[in-house]
PDB file of C-alpha atoms in Angstrom:
ATOM      1  CA  MET A   1      18.377  24.984  -7.594  1.00  0.00           C
ATOM      2  CA  SER A   2      18.916  21.609  -6.264  1.00  0.00           C
ATOM      3  CA  GLY A   3      15.689  19.044  -6.092  1.00  0.00           C
ATOM      4  CA  PRO A   4      17.061  18.958  -1.547  1.00  0.00           C
ATOM      5  CA  GLU A   5      16.145  22.736  -2.365  1.00  0.00           C
ATOM      6  CA  ARG A   6      13.436  22.664  -3.942  1.00  0.00           C
ATOM      7  CA  ALA A   7      11.799  20.002  -1.689  1.00  0.00           C
ATOM      8  CA  ARG A   8      13.147  22.254   1.430  1.00  0.00           C
ATOM      9  CA  ARG A   9      11.025  25.319  -0.193  1.00  0.00           C
ATOM     10  CA  ALA A  10       8.640  23.220  -1.022  1.00  0.00           C
ATOM     11  CA  VAL A  11       8.231  22.045   2.988  1.00  0.00           C
ATOM     12  CA  LEU A  12       8.550  25.983   4.381  1.00  0.00           C
ATOM     13  CA  ILE A  13       5.612  27.265   1.815  1.00  0.00           C
ATOM     14  CA  VAL A  14       3.217  24.147   2.930  1.00  0.00           C
ATOM     15  CA  ALA A  15       3.903  24.859   6.471  1.00  0.00           C
ATOM     16  CA  ALA A  16       3.490  28.746   6.641  1.00  0.00           C
ATOM     17  CA  ALA A  17       0.139  28.180   4.582  1.00  0.00           C
ATOM     18  CA  ILE A  18      -1.232  25.702   6.698  1.00  0.00           C
ATOM     19  CA  SER A  19      -0.310  28.348   9.462  1.00  0.00           C
ATOM     20  CA  ALA A  20      -1.705  31.208   7.898  1.00  0.00           C
ATOM     21  CA  LEU A  21      -4.908  28.595   7.106  1.00  0.00           C
ATOM     22  CA  ALA A  22      -5.144  28.063  10.773  1.00  0.00           C
ATOM     23  CA  VAL A  23      -4.856  31.754  11.648  1.00  0.00           C
ATOM     24  CA  ILE A  24      -7.772  33.054   9.185  1.00  0.00           C
ATOM     25  CA  LEU A  25      -9.895  30.523  10.601  1.00  0.00           C
ATOM     26  CA  PHE A  26      -9.055  31.608  14.014  1.00  0.00           C
ATOM     27  CA  LEU A  27     -10.057  35.261  13.077  1.00  0.00           C
ATOM     28  CA  GLY A  28     -12.514  34.328  11.124  1.00  0.00           C
ATOM     29  CA  ALA A  29     -14.266  33.157  14.611  1.00  0.00           C
ATOM     30  CA  LEU A  30     -13.967  36.588  16.398  1.00  0.00           C
ATOM     31  CA  ARG A  31     -15.876  38.095  13.619  1.00  0.00           C
ATOM     32  CA  ASN A  32     -18.484  35.207  14.526  1.00  0.00           C
ATOM     33  CA  ASP A  33     -18.536  36.328  18.297  1.00  0.00           C
ATOM     34  CA  LEU A  34     -18.634  39.858  16.824  1.00  0.00           C
ATOM     35  CA  THR A  35     -21.405  39.918  14.916  1.00  0.00           C
ATOM     36  CA  ILE A  36     -23.125  37.951  17.949  1.00  0.00           C
ATOM     37  CA  ARG A  37     -22.098  40.188  20.343  1.00  0.00           C
ATOM     38  CA  SER A  38     -23.462  42.846  18.825  1.00  0.00           C
ATOM     39  CA  ASP A  39     -26.684  42.218  18.064  1.00  0.00           C
ATOM     40  CA  THR A  40     -27.353  39.410  21.275  1.00  0.00           C
ATOM     41  CA  GLY A  41     -30.357  37.337  20.666  1.00  0.00           C
ATOM     42  CA  THR A  42     -30.777  34.439  23.587  1.00  0.00           C
ATOM     43  CA  ALA A  43     -32.414  31.453  23.120  1.00  0.00           C
ATOM     44  CA  VAL A  44     -32.822  27.465  24.603  1.00  0.00           C
ATOM     45  CA  ALA A  45     -32.374  25.223  21.921  1.00  0.00           C
ATOM     46  CA  GLU A  46     -32.333  21.422  22.099  1.00  0.00           C
ATOM     47  CA  VAL A  47     -29.679  19.463  20.530  1.00  0.00           C
ATOM     48  CA  LEU A  48     -31.221  17.271  17.874  1.00  0.00           C
ATOM     49  CA  SER A  49     -27.355  15.857  16.968  1.00  0.00           C
ATOM     50  CA  ALA A  50     -23.964  15.641  18.635  1.00  0.00           C
ATOM     51  CA  GLY A  51     -21.190  15.846  17.190  1.00  0.00           C
ATOM     52  CA  SER A  52     -17.064  17.287  17.579  1.00  0.00           C
ATOM     53  CA  LEU A  53     -16.906  19.301  14.586  1.00  0.00           C
ATOM     54  CA  ARG A  54     -20.879  20.102  14.216  1.00  0.00           C
ATOM     55  CA  SER A  55     -24.068  19.036  16.380  1.00  0.00           C
ATOM     56  CA  ALA A  56     -27.062  20.397  15.375  1.00  0.00           C
ATOM     57  CA  VAL A  57     -29.664  22.863  17.187  1.00  0.00           C
ATOM     58  CA  SER A  58     -32.988  24.416  17.063  1.00  0.00           C
ATOM     59  CA  PHE A  59     -34.359  26.931  18.580  1.00  0.00           C
ATOM     60  CA  VAL A  60     -37.401  29.482  18.817  1.00  0.00           C
ATOM     61  CA  THR A  61     -36.344  33.519  18.303  1.00  0.00           C
ATOM     62  CA  PRO A  62     -39.415  35.775  20.149  1.00  0.00           C
ATOM     63  CA  ASP A  63     -40.732  36.345  17.321  1.00  0.00           C
ATOM     64  CA  GLY A  64     -41.770  32.613  17.518  1.00  0.00           C
ATOM     65  CA  VAL A  65     -39.898  31.498  14.450  1.00  0.00           C
ATOM     66  CA  THR A  66     -38.157  27.914  14.439  1.00  0.00           C
ATOM     67  CA  HIS A  67     -34.410  28.205  13.158  1.00  0.00           C
ATOM     68  CA  ASN A  68     -32.165  24.796  12.673  1.00  0.00           C
ATOM     69  CA  PRO A  69     -28.878  26.850  11.842  1.00  0.00           C
ATOM     70  CA  GLU A  70     -27.540  25.032   8.497  1.00  0.00           C
ATOM     71  CA  LEU A  71     -24.123  24.949   9.840  1.00  0.00           C
ATOM     72  CA  GLY A  72     -24.621  24.142  13.581  1.00  0.00           C
ATOM     73  CA  VAL A  73     -23.836  25.667  16.473  1.00  0.00           C
ATOM     74  CA  LEU A  74     -20.604  27.024  17.077  1.00  0.00           C
ATOM     75  CA  TYR A  75     -17.988  25.649  19.895  1.00  0.00           C
ATOM     76  CA  PRO A  76     -20.109  22.612  19.702  1.00  0.00           C
ATOM     77  CA  THR A  77     -17.668  20.087  21.953  1.00  0.00           C
ATOM     78  CA  GLY A  78     -19.315  18.148  24.737  1.00  0.00           C
ATOM     79  CA  LEU A  79     -23.283  18.215  23.550  1.00  0.00           C
ATOM     80  CA  THR A  80     -25.610  15.346  23.861  1.00  0.00           C
ATOM     81  CA  THR A  81     -28.431  14.415  21.414  1.00  0.00           C
ATOM     82  CA  GLY A  82     -31.856  16.001  23.172  1.00  0.00           C
ATOM     83  CA  GLN A  83     -30.264  18.019  25.183  1.00  0.00           C
ATOM     84  CA  ARG A  84     -31.099  21.283  26.143  1.00  0.00           C
ATOM     85  CA  ILE A  85     -28.813  24.112  26.220  1.00  0.00           C
ATOM     86  CA  ALA A  86     -28.856  28.294  26.695  1.00  0.00           C
ATOM     87  CA  VAL A  87     -27.741  29.708  22.834  1.00  0.00           C
ATOM     88  CA  GLU A  88     -26.642  33.325  22.208  1.00  0.00           C
ATOM     89  CA  TYR A  89     -27.464  34.117  18.244  1.00  0.00           C
ATOM     90  CA  ALA A  90     -27.139  37.731  16.032  1.00  0.00           C
ATOM     91  CA  ARG A  91     -30.374  38.741  16.295  1.00  0.00           C
ATOM     92  CA  SER A  92     -29.955  39.931  12.499  1.00  0.00           C
ATOM     93  CA  ASP A  93     -28.707  36.619  11.479  1.00  0.00           C
ATOM     94  CA  PRO A  94     -30.554  33.759  13.076  1.00  0.00           C
ATOM     95  CA  ASP A  95     -27.924  31.303  11.778  1.00  0.00           C
ATOM     96  CA  LEU A  96     -24.612  32.527  13.434  1.00  0.00           C
ATOM     97  CA  VAL A  97     -25.293  31.127  16.741  1.00  0.00           C
ATOM     98  CA  ARG A  98     -23.093  29.726  19.387  1.00  0.00           C
ATOM     99  CA  VAL A  99     -23.104  27.944  22.525  1.00  0.00           C
ATOM    100  CA  THR A 100     -23.395  30.370  25.005  1.00  0.00           C
ATOM    101  CA  GLY A 101     -20.145  31.101  27.010  1.00  0.00           C
ATOM    102  CA  ARG A 102     -18.416  30.131  25.005  1.00  0.00           C
ATOM    103  CA  ASP A 103     -16.577  31.856  22.385  1.00  0.00           C
ATOM    104  CA  ALA A 104     -13.266  32.105  19.626  1.00  0.00           C
ATOM    105  CA  ARG A 105     -11.061  31.646  23.476  1.00  0.00           C
ATOM    106  CA  VAL A 106     -12.391  27.897  22.698  1.00  0.00           C
ATOM    107  CA  ALA A 107     -10.310  27.802  19.378  1.00  0.00           C
ATOM    108  CA  LEU A 108      -7.051  29.497  20.578  1.00  0.00           C
ATOM    109  CA  ILE A 109      -5.956  25.542  21.727  1.00  0.00           C
ATOM    110  CA  PRO A 110      -6.775  24.228  18.306  1.00  0.00           C
ATOM    111  CA  THR A 111      -5.304  26.287  16.394  1.00  0.00           C
ATOM    112  CA  GLY A 112      -1.849  26.876  17.807  1.00  0.00           C
ATOM    113  CA  SER A 113      -1.269  23.015  18.486  1.00  0.00           C
ATOM    114  CA  VAL A 114      -2.056  22.884  14.764  1.00  0.00           C
ATOM    115  CA  ILE A 115       0.457  25.198  14.342  1.00  0.00           C
ATOM    116  CA  VAL A 116       2.790  23.997  16.378  1.00  0.00           C
ATOM    117  CA  VAL A 117       2.895  19.974  15.723  1.00  0.00           C
ATOM    118  CA  THR A 118       3.393  21.302  11.429  1.00  0.00           C
ATOM    119  CA  TRP A 119       6.713  23.401  12.570  1.00  0.00           C
ATOM    120  CA  LEU A 120       8.187  20.904  14.727  1.00  0.00           C
ATOM    121  CA  ILE A 121       7.542  18.801  11.326  1.00  0.00           C
ATOM    122  CA  ALA A 122       8.375  20.696   9.246  1.00  0.00           C
ATOM    123  CA  MET A 123      11.919  22.555  10.873  1.00  0.00           C
ATOM    124  CA  PRO A 124      13.252  19.204  11.164  1.00  0.00           C
ATOM    125  CA  VAL A 125      12.467  18.364   7.602  1.00  0.00           C
ATOM    126  CA  SER A 126      13.746  21.410   6.632  1.00  0.00           C
ATOM    127  CA  ILE A 127      17.338  21.042   8.746  1.00  0.00           C
ATOM    128  CA  TRP A 128      17.480  17.919   7.122  1.00  0.00           C
ATOM    129  CA  LEU A 129      17.180  19.016   3.088  1.00  0.00           C
ATOM    130  CA  ARG A 130      19.293  21.712   3.722  1.00  0.00           C
ATOM    131  CA  ARG A 131      21.893  19.363   5.197  1.00  0.00           C
ATOM    132  CA  LYS A 132      21.060  17.339   2.098  1.00  0.00           C
ATOM    133  CA  ALA A 133      21.625  20.341  -0.410  1.00  0.00           C
ATOM    134  CA  ASP A 134      24.682  21.575   1.428  1.00  0.00           C
ATOM    135  CA  ALA A 135      26.026  17.877   1.100  1.00  0.00           C
ATOM    136  CA  ALA A 136      25.286  17.511  -2.099  1.00  0.00           C
ATOM    137  CA  ALA A 137      26.559  21.021  -3.127  1.00  0.00           C
ATOM    138  CA  ALA A 138      29.943  20.024  -2.057  1.00  0.00           C
ATOM    139  CA  ALA A 139      30.491  17.401  -3.429  1.00  0.00           C
ATOM    140  CA  THR A 140      29.843  18.687  -6.078  1.00  0.00           C
ATOM    141  CA  SER A 141      32.302  21.632  -5.864  1.00  0.00           C
ATOM    142  CA  GLU A 142      34.840  19.040  -4.654  1.00  0.00           C
ATOM    143  CA  GLU A 143      33.756  16.622  -7.946  1.00  0.00           C
ATOM    144  CA  LYS A 144      34.978  20.166  -9.641  1.00  0.00           C
ATOM    145  CA  ASP A 145      37.640  21.509  -7.960  1.00  0.00           C
ATOM    146  CA  ARG A 146      39.097  17.356  -8.874  1.00  0.00           C
ATOM    147  CA  GLN A 147      38.945  17.809 -12.758  1.00  0.00           C
ATOM    148  CA  LEU A 148      40.066  21.688 -12.341  1.00  0.00           C
ATOM    149  CA  GLN A 149      43.399  19.581 -10.899  1.00  0.00           C
ATOM    150  CA  VAL A 150      43.576  17.315 -13.497  1.00  0.00           C
TER     151      VAL A 150
END
């Protein structure tokens, strides 16, 4: 197998791996939603810190226990520090909490975008590498033909 062919396979393997990871992340979000939906508790939480990837919140459950989930709240987009928000959490695991009204559907566009952009980059590179491998193979074949004619 030629260098360009190995590179082409590597590009396709990396693109497939990135796509698989994106799907796994989305499936994880679905699993978290199912866990919350199966044993839902609700509360009002205060946003302690806000970011696009992680926002820390604090809320009190009906048993009087204050929770500050280590991993933050799921689907934190658009939150601001000091804001009070409604949250849903899994009563069996109060550290699994999401903003009320948001679920894994929020992750569809980012997940799909990662997959589409990955393949929009991988396919042209793969096609270019295949053409390069085909050209190298044709050149090698022509060289062999010339040597046989001599």
